[in-house]
Amino acid sequence: MVNGEGAFPSLALALLGLVRDRARHGYAMYREWNEPNGLGAVWRIKQSRWYALLARLEASGYLTSTVQPQGGRPPRKVFRLTPAGRDAYLKWVRSPVEHGRQFRLEFLAKLHFARKEGPGAVADLIDRQRAVCRGWLEEQQAHMAKASPEQSFLYLVHRYRAGQVAAMLDWLDACAGMPDRNAASV
């Protein structure tokens, strides 16, 4: 669960966003996550992994739970965010992704939850991510400039990566220019 740097993976931290404002039981959170018009459009997770993540977040002090009886059905756990969980979530949702491979899943999840934090959170996240992307683009352009004719494949690799990053920047610019009708008002 915990990676080599001692931090939770992005999926676990993103899960905390589902209990940011209110206590919820695991299956309700799982259903919301997998809605096709929400996070389910970009990041799918199996139910067994979902419950394992909840258990680990609770064991680590990011969530607390109470057992809620349900009459003739098995009781369910209702989860709440702890102060440590809130701090970890806010740090995660406000930070840009550091690697291009994280953009497709993690950045989109951050953008989803930043919209719930309000328009200012969205603008700040986009600005921070633009700065990181500009650094990636400069790095790829420097590699392209250094590539010799004998390294034409390497040049093509860096040109491809530069094109991907340029597309990310264009998309971020488009996002920044769109009115966000679904963002929470702050």
Short mmCIF file of N, CA and C in Angstrom, two decimals:
data_model
loop_
_atom_site.label_atom_id
_atom_site.label_comp_id
_atom_site.label_asym_id
_atom_site.label_seq_id
_atom_site.Cartn_x
_atom_site.Cartn_y
_atom_site.Cartn_z
N MET A 1 0.81 -1.20 0.00
CA MET A 1 0.00 0.00 0.00
C MET A 1 0.85 1.25 0.00
N VAL A 2 1.76 1.33 0.91
CA VAL A 2 2.60 2.51 1.01
C VAL A 2 3.78 2.30 0.07
N ASN A 3 4.09 3.31 -0.73
CA ASN A 3 5.20 3.15 -1.66
C ASN A 3 6.53 3.37 -0.96
N GLY A 4 7.62 3.23 -1.69
CA GLY A 4 8.94 3.30 -1.11
C GLY A 4 9.27 4.64 -0.47
N GLU A 5 8.55 5.68 -0.82
CA GLU A 5 8.82 7.00 -0.25
C GLU A 5 8.00 7.25 1.01
N GLY A 6 7.23 6.26 1.44
CA GLY A 6 6.45 6.41 2.65
C GLY A 6 5.14 7.14 2.45
N ALA A 7 4.75 7.38 1.23
CA ALA A 7 3.51 8.09 0.95
C ALA A 7 2.49 7.12 0.35
N PHE A 8 1.22 7.46 0.49
CA PHE A 8 0.18 6.64 -0.10
C PHE A 8 0.14 6.86 -1.60
N PRO A 9 -0.26 5.84 -2.35
CA PRO A 9 -0.43 6.04 -3.79
C PRO A 9 -1.58 7.01 -4.05
N SER A 10 -1.56 7.58 -5.21
CA SER A 10 -2.55 8.59 -5.59
C SER A 10 -3.98 8.11 -5.47
N LEU A 11 -4.23 6.86 -5.83
CA LEU A 11 -5.59 6.35 -5.77
C LEU A 11 -6.14 6.43 -4.35
N ALA A 12 -5.33 6.07 -3.37
CA ALA A 12 -5.79 6.12 -1.98
C ALA A 12 -6.06 7.56 -1.54
N LEU A 13 -5.18 8.47 -1.91
CA LEU A 13 -5.38 9.87 -1.54
C LEU A 13 -6.59 10.46 -2.25
N ALA A 14 -6.81 10.06 -3.49
CA ALA A 14 -7.99 10.53 -4.21
C ALA A 14 -9.27 10.03 -3.54
N LEU A 15 -9.23 8.81 -3.05
CA LEU A 15 -10.39 8.24 -2.37
C LEU A 15 -10.83 9.10 -1.19
N LEU A 16 -9.88 9.74 -0.53
CA LEU A 16 -10.21 10.60 0.61
C LEU A 16 -11.12 11.76 0.20
N GLY A 17 -11.04 12.17 -1.05
CA GLY A 17 -11.89 13.26 -1.53
C GLY A 17 -13.37 12.93 -1.48
N LEU A 18 -13.70 11.66 -1.46
CA LEU A 18 -15.11 11.26 -1.42
C LEU A 18 -15.73 11.41 -0.04
N VAL A 19 -14.90 11.55 0.98
CA VAL A 19 -15.42 11.76 2.34
C VAL A 19 -14.99 13.13 2.87
N ARG A 20 -14.58 14.00 2.00
CA ARG A 20 -14.10 15.33 2.39
C ARG A 20 -15.16 16.11 3.15
N ASP A 21 -16.39 16.06 2.68
CA ASP A 21 -17.45 16.89 3.26
C ASP A 21 -18.44 16.16 4.14
N ARG A 22 -18.49 14.84 4.02
CA ARG A 22 -19.48 14.09 4.80
C ARG A 22 -19.06 12.63 4.96
N ALA A 23 -19.56 12.02 6.02
CA ALA A 23 -19.30 10.61 6.26
C ALA A 23 -20.09 9.78 5.25
N ARG A 24 -19.48 8.66 4.83
CA ARG A 24 -20.14 7.81 3.83
C ARG A 24 -19.73 6.37 4.02
N HIS A 25 -20.58 5.47 3.57
CA HIS A 25 -20.20 4.06 3.61
C HIS A 25 -19.46 3.70 2.33
N GLY A 26 -18.68 2.64 2.41
CA GLY A 26 -17.77 2.27 1.33
C GLY A 26 -18.43 2.04 -0.01
N TYR A 27 -19.58 1.38 -0.01
CA TYR A 27 -20.21 1.08 -1.29
C TYR A 27 -20.75 2.35 -1.96
N ALA A 28 -21.26 3.30 -1.20
CA ALA A 28 -21.73 4.56 -1.78
C ALA A 28 -20.56 5.30 -2.43
N MET A 29 -19.41 5.28 -1.77
CA MET A 29 -18.23 5.93 -2.34
C MET A 29 -17.80 5.21 -3.61
N TYR A 30 -17.81 3.88 -3.57
CA TYR A 30 -17.42 3.08 -4.72
C TYR A 30 -18.33 3.38 -5.92
N ARG A 31 -19.64 3.44 -5.68
CA ARG A 31 -20.58 3.75 -6.76
C ARG A 31 -20.31 5.14 -7.35
N GLU A 32 -20.09 6.13 -6.48
CA GLU A 32 -19.82 7.48 -6.99
C GLU A 32 -18.55 7.51 -7.82
N TRP A 33 -17.51 6.85 -7.33
CA TRP A 33 -16.23 6.82 -8.05
C TRP A 33 -16.42 6.27 -9.45
N ASN A 34 -17.21 5.23 -9.59
CA ASN A 34 -17.35 4.53 -10.87
C ASN A 34 -18.45 5.08 -11.77
N GLU A 35 -19.05 6.20 -11.41
CA GLU A 35 -20.05 6.80 -12.30
C GLU A 35 -19.39 7.14 -13.64
N PRO A 36 -20.03 6.76 -14.75
CA PRO A 36 -19.41 6.99 -16.06
C PRO A 36 -19.24 8.46 -16.42
N ASN A 37 -19.98 9.36 -15.79
CA ASN A 37 -19.82 10.80 -16.06
C ASN A 37 -18.87 11.46 -15.08
N GLY A 38 -18.25 10.69 -14.23
CA GLY A 38 -17.31 11.21 -13.24
C GLY A 38 -15.97 10.53 -13.38
N LEU A 39 -15.40 10.18 -12.26
CA LEU A 39 -14.08 9.54 -12.28
C LEU A 39 -14.06 8.21 -13.01
N GLY A 40 -15.20 7.53 -13.05
CA GLY A 40 -15.27 6.26 -13.77
C GLY A 40 -14.94 6.40 -15.24
N ALA A 41 -15.00 7.61 -15.77
CA ALA A 41 -14.65 7.84 -17.17
C ALA A 41 -13.15 7.70 -17.41
N VAL A 42 -12.35 7.83 -16.34
CA VAL A 42 -10.90 7.78 -16.53
C VAL A 42 -10.17 6.78 -15.64
N TRP A 43 -10.73 6.44 -14.50
CA TRP A 43 -9.97 5.62 -13.55
C TRP A 43 -10.90 4.58 -12.93
N ARG A 44 -10.76 3.35 -13.34
CA ARG A 44 -11.59 2.25 -12.84
C ARG A 44 -10.84 1.51 -11.74
N ILE A 45 -11.60 0.98 -10.79
CA ILE A 45 -11.01 0.21 -9.71
C ILE A 45 -11.96 -0.93 -9.35
N LYS A 46 -11.38 -2.07 -9.05
CA LYS A 46 -12.19 -3.23 -8.65
C LYS A 46 -12.64 -3.06 -7.20
N GLN A 47 -13.80 -3.60 -6.92
CA GLN A 47 -14.39 -3.44 -5.60
C GLN A 47 -13.52 -4.03 -4.49
N SER A 48 -12.87 -5.15 -4.75
CA SER A 48 -12.02 -5.75 -3.72
C SER A 48 -10.85 -4.83 -3.37
N ARG A 49 -10.27 -4.21 -4.36
CA ARG A 49 -9.17 -3.27 -4.09
C ARG A 49 -9.69 -2.05 -3.34
N TRP A 50 -10.89 -1.62 -3.68
CA TRP A 50 -11.50 -0.46 -3.03
C TRP A 50 -11.56 -0.66 -1.52
N TYR A 51 -12.11 -1.81 -1.12
CA TYR A 51 -12.26 -2.07 0.31
C TYR A 51 -10.91 -2.28 1.00
N ALA A 52 -9.94 -2.82 0.28
CA ALA A 52 -8.59 -2.96 0.85
C ALA A 52 -7.98 -1.57 1.09
N LEU A 53 -8.19 -0.65 0.17
CA LEU A 53 -7.69 0.72 0.35
C LEU A 53 -8.35 1.40 1.53
N LEU A 54 -9.66 1.22 1.67
CA LEU A 54 -10.36 1.81 2.82
C LEU A 54 -9.78 1.29 4.13
N ALA A 55 -9.55 -0.01 4.19
CA ALA A 55 -9.01 -0.62 5.42
C ALA A 55 -7.62 -0.07 5.72
N ARG A 56 -6.81 0.10 4.70
CA ARG A 56 -5.45 0.62 4.93
C ARG A 56 -5.46 2.09 5.32
N LEU A 57 -6.35 2.85 4.71
CA LEU A 57 -6.47 4.26 5.09
C LEU A 57 -6.93 4.40 6.53
N GLU A 58 -7.84 3.53 6.94
CA GLU A 58 -8.30 3.55 8.33
C GLU A 58 -7.18 3.12 9.27
N ALA A 59 -6.46 2.07 8.92
CA ALA A 59 -5.37 1.59 9.77
C ALA A 59 -4.26 2.63 9.90
N SER A 60 -4.11 3.47 8.89
CA SER A 60 -3.08 4.50 8.90
C SER A 60 -3.53 5.80 9.55
N GLY A 61 -4.77 5.87 10.00
CA GLY A 61 -5.25 7.05 10.69
C GLY A 61 -5.80 8.14 9.80
N TYR A 62 -6.01 7.86 8.51
CA TYR A 62 -6.57 8.86 7.61
C TYR A 62 -8.10 8.84 7.61
N LEU A 63 -8.67 7.72 8.01
CA LEU A 63 -10.11 7.56 8.11
C LEU A 63 -10.45 6.94 9.46
N THR A 64 -11.63 7.25 9.96
CA THR A 64 -12.20 6.52 11.10
C THR A 64 -13.52 5.95 10.61
N SER A 65 -14.03 4.96 11.33
CA SER A 65 -15.31 4.39 10.91
C SER A 65 -16.16 4.04 12.12
N THR A 66 -17.44 3.99 11.87
CA THR A 66 -18.40 3.48 12.85
C THR A 66 -19.22 2.42 12.13
N VAL A 67 -19.66 1.43 12.89
CA VAL A 67 -20.48 0.37 12.32
C VAL A 67 -21.94 0.76 12.46
N GLN A 68 -22.66 0.65 11.37
CA GLN A 68 -24.06 1.06 11.32
C GLN A 68 -24.93 -0.18 11.05
N PRO A 69 -25.79 -0.58 12.02
CA PRO A 69 -26.66 -1.73 11.80
C PRO A 69 -27.67 -1.44 10.68
N GLN A 70 -28.11 -2.51 10.00
CA GLN A 70 -29.06 -2.34 8.90
C GLN A 70 -30.22 -3.33 8.97
N GLY A 71 -30.73 -3.56 10.13
CA GLY A 71 -31.87 -4.47 10.23
C GLY A 71 -31.48 -5.90 9.88
N GLY A 72 -32.12 -6.47 8.87
CA GLY A 72 -31.88 -7.85 8.47
C GLY A 72 -30.66 -8.05 7.60
N ARG A 73 -29.92 -7.00 7.32
CA ARG A 73 -28.72 -7.11 6.47
C ARG A 73 -27.48 -6.93 7.32
N PRO A 74 -26.33 -7.29 6.76
CA PRO A 74 -25.09 -7.10 7.52
C PRO A 74 -24.85 -5.62 7.81
N PRO A 75 -24.24 -5.31 8.95
CA PRO A 75 -23.95 -3.90 9.25
C PRO A 75 -22.93 -3.35 8.24
N ARG A 76 -22.93 -2.04 8.11
CA ARG A 76 -21.95 -1.43 7.20
C ARG A 76 -21.11 -0.42 7.97
N LYS A 77 -19.92 -0.18 7.44
CA LYS A 77 -19.02 0.80 8.03
C LYS A 77 -19.25 2.14 7.37
N VAL A 78 -19.34 3.16 8.20
CA VAL A 78 -19.45 4.53 7.70
C VAL A 78 -18.13 5.22 8.03
N PHE A 79 -17.49 5.77 7.00
CA PHE A 79 -16.16 6.35 7.13
C PHE A 79 -16.21 7.87 7.22
N ARG A 80 -15.29 8.41 8.02
CA ARG A 80 -15.12 9.86 8.18
C ARG A 80 -13.64 10.18 8.00
N LEU A 81 -13.39 11.36 7.49
CA LEU A 81 -12.02 11.83 7.31
C LEU A 81 -11.47 12.33 8.64
N THR A 82 -10.24 11.96 8.97
CA THR A 82 -9.58 12.46 10.17
C THR A 82 -8.82 13.74 9.80
N PRO A 83 -8.35 14.50 10.79
CA PRO A 83 -7.52 15.67 10.45
C PRO A 83 -6.28 15.28 9.64
N ALA A 84 -5.65 14.16 9.96
CA ALA A 84 -4.48 13.72 9.18
C ALA A 84 -4.89 13.38 7.75
N GLY A 85 -6.05 12.76 7.60
CA GLY A 85 -6.55 12.44 6.27
C GLY A 85 -6.88 13.69 5.47
N ARG A 86 -7.46 14.67 6.15
CA ARG A 86 -7.78 15.94 5.49
C ARG A 86 -6.51 16.62 5.00
N ASP A 87 -5.49 16.66 5.85
CA ASP A 87 -4.23 17.30 5.46
C ASP A 87 -3.59 16.59 4.27
N ALA A 88 -3.58 15.25 4.31
CA ALA A 88 -2.99 14.48 3.21
C ALA A 88 -3.76 14.71 1.91
N TYR A 89 -5.08 14.72 2.01
CA TYR A 89 -5.92 14.95 0.84
C TYR A 89 -5.67 16.33 0.24
N LEU A 90 -5.67 17.36 1.08
CA LEU A 90 -5.48 18.73 0.58
C LEU A 90 -4.10 18.90 -0.05
N LYS A 91 -3.09 18.31 0.55
CA LYS A 91 -1.75 18.38 -0.05
C LYS A 91 -1.76 17.71 -1.42
N TRP A 92 -2.40 16.56 -1.51
CA TRP A 92 -2.47 15.82 -2.78
C TRP A 92 -3.22 16.61 -3.84
N VAL A 93 -4.42 17.11 -3.52
CA VAL A 93 -5.27 17.74 -4.52
C VAL A 93 -4.69 19.07 -5.00
N ARG A 94 -3.85 19.69 -4.22
CA ARG A 94 -3.27 20.99 -4.59
C ARG A 94 -1.94 20.86 -5.34
N SER A 95 -1.38 19.67 -5.39
CA SER A 95 -0.05 19.47 -5.99
C SER A 95 -0.16 19.00 -7.44
N PRO A 96 0.67 19.55 -8.32
CA PRO A 96 0.68 19.05 -9.70
C PRO A 96 1.31 17.66 -9.75
N VAL A 97 1.03 16.94 -10.82
CA VAL A 97 1.70 15.65 -10.99
C VAL A 97 3.12 15.92 -11.46
N GLU A 98 4.03 15.06 -11.06
CA GLU A 98 5.45 15.29 -11.34
C GLU A 98 5.97 14.55 -12.56
N HIS A 99 5.18 13.63 -13.10
CA HIS A 99 5.62 12.84 -14.26
C HIS A 99 4.50 12.81 -15.29
N GLY A 100 4.87 12.88 -16.55
CA GLY A 100 3.89 12.88 -17.63
C GLY A 100 2.99 11.66 -17.61
N ARG A 101 3.52 10.52 -17.20
CA ARG A 101 2.71 9.29 -17.18
C ARG A 101 1.57 9.37 -16.16
N GLN A 102 1.65 10.31 -15.22
CA GLN A 102 0.61 10.46 -14.20
C GLN A 102 -0.52 11.40 -14.65
N PHE A 103 -0.33 12.05 -15.77
CA PHE A 103 -1.27 13.07 -16.19
C PHE A 103 -2.65 12.50 -16.50
N ARG A 104 -2.70 11.41 -17.24
CA ARG A 104 -3.98 10.87 -17.73
C ARG A 104 -4.90 10.44 -16.60
N LEU A 105 -4.39 9.84 -15.57
CA LEU A 105 -5.24 9.39 -14.47
C LEU A 105 -5.21 10.35 -13.29
N GLU A 106 -4.03 10.55 -12.74
CA GLU A 106 -3.93 11.30 -11.50
C GLU A 106 -4.31 12.76 -11.66
N PHE A 107 -3.80 13.42 -12.70
CA PHE A 107 -4.15 14.84 -12.84
C PHE A 107 -5.65 15.01 -13.03
N LEU A 108 -6.26 14.15 -13.84
CA LEU A 108 -7.70 14.27 -14.05
C LEU A 108 -8.47 14.04 -12.75
N ALA A 109 -8.00 13.13 -11.90
CA ALA A 109 -8.64 12.93 -10.59
C ALA A 109 -8.47 14.18 -9.73
N LYS A 110 -7.28 14.76 -9.75
CA LYS A 110 -7.05 15.99 -8.98
C LYS A 110 -7.96 17.11 -9.47
N LEU A 111 -8.09 17.22 -10.77
CA LEU A 111 -8.96 18.26 -11.34
C LEU A 111 -10.42 18.02 -10.92
N HIS A 112 -10.84 16.78 -10.93
CA HIS A 112 -12.20 16.43 -10.50
C HIS A 112 -12.45 16.93 -9.07
N PHE A 113 -11.52 16.63 -8.17
CA PHE A 113 -11.72 17.01 -6.78
C PHE A 113 -11.44 18.49 -6.54
N ALA A 114 -10.51 19.09 -7.28
CA ALA A 114 -10.26 20.53 -7.14
C ALA A 114 -11.53 21.32 -7.48
N ARG A 115 -12.30 20.83 -8.43
CA ARG A 115 -13.56 21.50 -8.79
C ARG A 115 -14.51 21.53 -7.60
N LYS A 116 -14.44 20.53 -6.73
CA LYS A 116 -15.28 20.52 -5.53
C LYS A 116 -14.77 21.48 -4.47
N GLU A 117 -13.49 21.83 -4.56
CA GLU A 117 -12.89 22.78 -3.61
C GLU A 117 -13.19 24.22 -4.00
N GLY A 118 -13.50 24.46 -5.28
CA GLY A 118 -13.86 25.79 -5.72
C GLY A 118 -13.02 26.27 -6.89
N PRO A 119 -13.48 27.34 -7.56
CA PRO A 119 -12.78 27.85 -8.74
C PRO A 119 -11.33 28.25 -8.48
N GLY A 120 -11.05 28.79 -7.30
CA GLY A 120 -9.67 29.16 -6.99
C GLY A 120 -8.75 27.96 -6.92
N ALA A 121 -9.25 26.86 -6.39
CA ALA A 121 -8.45 25.63 -6.31
C ALA A 121 -8.16 25.10 -7.70
N VAL A 122 -9.14 25.19 -8.59
CA VAL A 122 -8.95 24.74 -9.97
C VAL A 122 -7.89 25.59 -10.66
N ALA A 123 -8.02 26.90 -10.55
CA ALA A 123 -7.06 27.81 -11.20
C ALA A 123 -5.65 27.58 -10.66
N ASP A 124 -5.52 27.43 -9.36
CA ASP A 124 -4.19 27.20 -8.77
C ASP A 124 -3.58 25.89 -9.24
N LEU A 125 -4.38 24.84 -9.27
CA LEU A 125 -3.87 23.54 -9.72
C LEU A 125 -3.43 23.61 -11.18
N ILE A 126 -4.24 24.23 -12.01
CA ILE A 126 -3.89 24.35 -13.43
C ILE A 126 -2.61 25.17 -13.59
N ASP A 127 -2.48 26.27 -12.86
CA ASP A 127 -1.26 27.09 -12.95
C ASP A 127 -0.02 26.30 -12.53
N ARG A 128 -0.14 25.56 -11.44
CA ARG A 128 1.01 24.76 -10.97
C ARG A 128 1.36 23.68 -11.99
N GLN A 129 0.33 23.05 -12.57
CA GLN A 129 0.60 22.00 -13.54
C GLN A 129 1.20 22.57 -14.82
N ARG A 130 0.76 23.74 -15.23
CA ARG A 130 1.37 24.39 -16.40
C ARG A 130 2.87 24.60 -16.19
N ALA A 131 3.23 25.07 -15.01
CA ALA A 131 4.66 25.32 -14.72
C ALA A 131 5.46 24.03 -14.82
N VAL A 132 4.92 22.94 -14.28
CA VAL A 132 5.62 21.65 -14.36
C VAL A 132 5.71 21.20 -15.81
N CYS A 133 4.63 21.34 -16.56
CA CYS A 133 4.63 20.93 -17.96
C CYS A 133 5.62 21.75 -18.79
N ARG A 134 5.72 23.02 -18.50
CA ARG A 134 6.70 23.84 -19.24
C ARG A 134 8.12 23.32 -19.00
N GLY A 135 8.40 22.89 -17.78
CA GLY A 135 9.70 22.29 -17.48
C GLY A 135 9.92 21.01 -18.26
N TRP A 136 8.88 20.17 -18.36
CA TRP A 136 8.99 18.94 -19.14
C TRP A 136 9.26 19.26 -20.61
N LEU A 137 8.56 20.27 -21.14
CA LEU A 137 8.73 20.63 -22.54
C LEU A 137 10.14 21.14 -22.80
N GLU A 138 10.65 21.98 -21.93
CA GLU A 138 12.02 22.49 -22.09
C GLU A 138 13.03 21.34 -22.06
N GLU A 139 12.80 20.38 -21.19
CA GLU A 139 13.70 19.23 -21.09
C GLU A 139 13.70 18.42 -22.40
N GLN A 140 12.53 18.18 -22.96
CA GLN A 140 12.46 17.42 -24.21
C GLN A 140 13.07 18.21 -25.36
N GLN A 141 12.86 19.50 -25.39
CA GLN A 141 13.45 20.33 -26.44
C GLN A 141 14.97 20.34 -26.34
N ALA A 142 15.50 20.35 -25.12
CA ALA A 142 16.95 20.29 -24.94
C ALA A 142 17.50 18.96 -25.43
N HIS A 143 16.80 17.87 -25.16
CA HIS A 143 17.23 16.56 -25.66
C HIS A 143 17.20 16.52 -27.18
N MET A 144 16.18 17.11 -27.78
CA MET A 144 16.09 17.14 -29.24
C MET A 144 17.25 17.92 -29.83
N ALA A 145 17.61 19.03 -29.21
CA ALA A 145 18.70 19.86 -29.72
C ALA A 145 20.04 19.14 -29.65
N LYS A 146 20.20 18.25 -28.67
CA LYS A 146 21.47 17.52 -28.49
C LYS A 146 21.57 16.27 -29.36
N ALA A 147 20.45 15.78 -29.87
CA ALA A 147 20.47 14.53 -30.62
C ALA A 147 21.24 14.70 -31.93
N SER A 148 22.13 13.77 -32.19
CA SER A 148 22.93 13.81 -33.42
C SER A 148 22.21 13.01 -34.51
N PRO A 149 22.64 13.15 -35.77
CA PRO A 149 22.00 12.39 -36.85
C PRO A 149 22.04 10.87 -36.60
N GLU A 150 23.07 10.40 -35.92
CA GLU A 150 23.16 8.96 -35.61
C GLU A 150 22.10 8.55 -34.59
N GLN A 151 21.55 9.51 -33.89
CA GLN A 151 20.56 9.23 -32.86
C GLN A 151 19.16 9.65 -33.34
N SER A 152 18.88 9.44 -34.60
CA SER A 152 17.61 9.94 -35.13
C SER A 152 16.41 9.32 -34.42
N PHE A 153 16.52 8.06 -34.00
CA PHE A 153 15.41 7.46 -33.27
C PHE A 153 15.21 8.18 -31.94
N LEU A 154 16.31 8.46 -31.25
CA LEU A 154 16.22 9.16 -29.97
C LEU A 154 15.60 10.55 -30.16
N TYR A 155 15.97 11.22 -31.25
CA TYR A 155 15.36 12.51 -31.56
C TYR A 155 13.84 12.36 -31.71
N LEU A 156 13.42 11.33 -32.44
CA LEU A 156 12.00 11.10 -32.65
C LEU A 156 11.27 10.82 -31.33
N VAL A 157 11.92 10.09 -30.45
CA VAL A 157 11.33 9.81 -29.14
C VAL A 157 11.10 11.11 -28.38
N HIS A 158 12.12 11.96 -28.34
CA HIS A 158 11.98 13.23 -27.62
C HIS A 158 11.00 14.17 -28.31
N ARG A 159 10.94 14.11 -29.62
CA ARG A 159 9.96 14.94 -30.33
C ARG A 159 8.54 14.48 -30.01
N TYR A 160 8.35 13.16 -29.95
CA TYR A 160 7.04 12.61 -29.57
C TYR A 160 6.66 13.09 -28.17
N ARG A 161 7.58 12.97 -27.24
CA ARG A 161 7.30 13.40 -25.86
C ARG A 161 7.01 14.89 -25.79
N ALA A 162 7.78 15.68 -26.55
CA ALA A 162 7.53 17.12 -26.57
C ALA A 162 6.14 17.42 -27.12
N GLY A 163 5.72 16.67 -28.13
CA GLY A 163 4.38 16.84 -28.68
C GLY A 163 3.29 16.51 -27.67
N GLN A 164 3.52 15.45 -26.89
CA GLN A 164 2.56 15.10 -25.84
C GLN A 164 2.44 16.22 -24.81
N VAL A 165 3.58 16.73 -24.38
CA VAL A 165 3.57 17.78 -23.36
C VAL A 165 2.94 19.06 -23.92
N ALA A 166 3.23 19.38 -25.18
CA ALA A 166 2.61 20.56 -25.80
C ALA A 166 1.09 20.40 -25.84
N ALA A 167 0.62 19.19 -26.12
CA ALA A 167 -0.82 18.94 -26.12
C ALA A 167 -1.40 19.09 -24.71
N MET A 168 -0.66 18.65 -23.70
CA MET A 168 -1.11 18.83 -22.32
C MET A 168 -1.24 20.31 -22.00
N LEU A 169 -0.25 21.10 -22.41
CA LEU A 169 -0.30 22.54 -22.15
C LEU A 169 -1.47 23.19 -22.87
N ASP A 170 -1.72 22.80 -24.11
CA ASP A 170 -2.87 23.34 -24.85
C ASP A 170 -4.17 23.01 -24.13
N TRP A 171 -4.27 21.76 -23.65
CA TRP A 171 -5.48 21.34 -22.95
C TRP A 171 -5.64 22.11 -21.64
N LEU A 172 -4.54 22.29 -20.90
CA LEU A 172 -4.60 23.07 -19.65
C LEU A 172 -5.04 24.50 -19.92
N ASP A 173 -4.54 25.08 -21.02
CA ASP A 173 -4.96 26.44 -21.39
C ASP A 173 -6.47 26.48 -21.68
N ALA A 174 -6.96 25.46 -22.37
CA ALA A 174 -8.40 25.40 -22.66
C ALA A 174 -9.20 25.25 -21.37
N CYS A 175 -8.71 24.42 -20.46
CA CYS A 175 -9.40 24.24 -19.17
C CYS A 175 -9.45 25.55 -18.39
N ALA A 176 -8.34 26.27 -18.40
CA ALA A 176 -8.27 27.53 -17.66
C ALA A 176 -9.24 28.56 -18.22
N GLY A 177 -9.51 28.49 -19.51
CA GLY A 177 -10.39 29.46 -20.15
C GLY A 177 -11.87 29.11 -20.08
N MET A 178 -12.18 27.93 -19.58
CA MET A 178 -13.58 27.51 -19.52
C MET A 178 -14.23 27.94 -18.22
N PRO A 179 -15.45 28.46 -18.29
CA PRO A 179 -16.16 28.70 -17.03
C PRO A 179 -16.50 27.35 -16.42
N ASP A 180 -16.29 27.21 -15.14
CA ASP A 180 -16.53 25.93 -14.48
C ASP A 180 -17.85 26.00 -13.74
N ARG A 181 -18.89 25.59 -14.40
CA ARG A 181 -20.24 25.67 -13.82
C ARG A 181 -20.45 24.69 -12.68
N ASN A 182 -19.59 23.68 -12.59
CA ASN A 182 -19.76 22.67 -11.55
C ASN A 182 -18.83 22.86 -10.36
N ALA A 183 -17.97 23.86 -10.41
CA ALA A 183 -17.06 24.08 -9.28
C ALA A 183 -17.84 24.69 -8.12
N ALA A 184 -17.45 24.30 -6.93
CA ALA A 184 -18.08 24.85 -5.73
C ALA A 184 -17.75 26.32 -5.63
N SER A 185 -18.66 27.10 -5.13
CA SER A 185 -18.34 28.52 -4.92
C SER A 185 -17.69 28.66 -3.55
N VAL A 186 -16.64 29.47 -3.53
CA VAL A 186 -15.91 29.66 -2.27
C VAL A 186 -16.10 31.04 -1.72
#
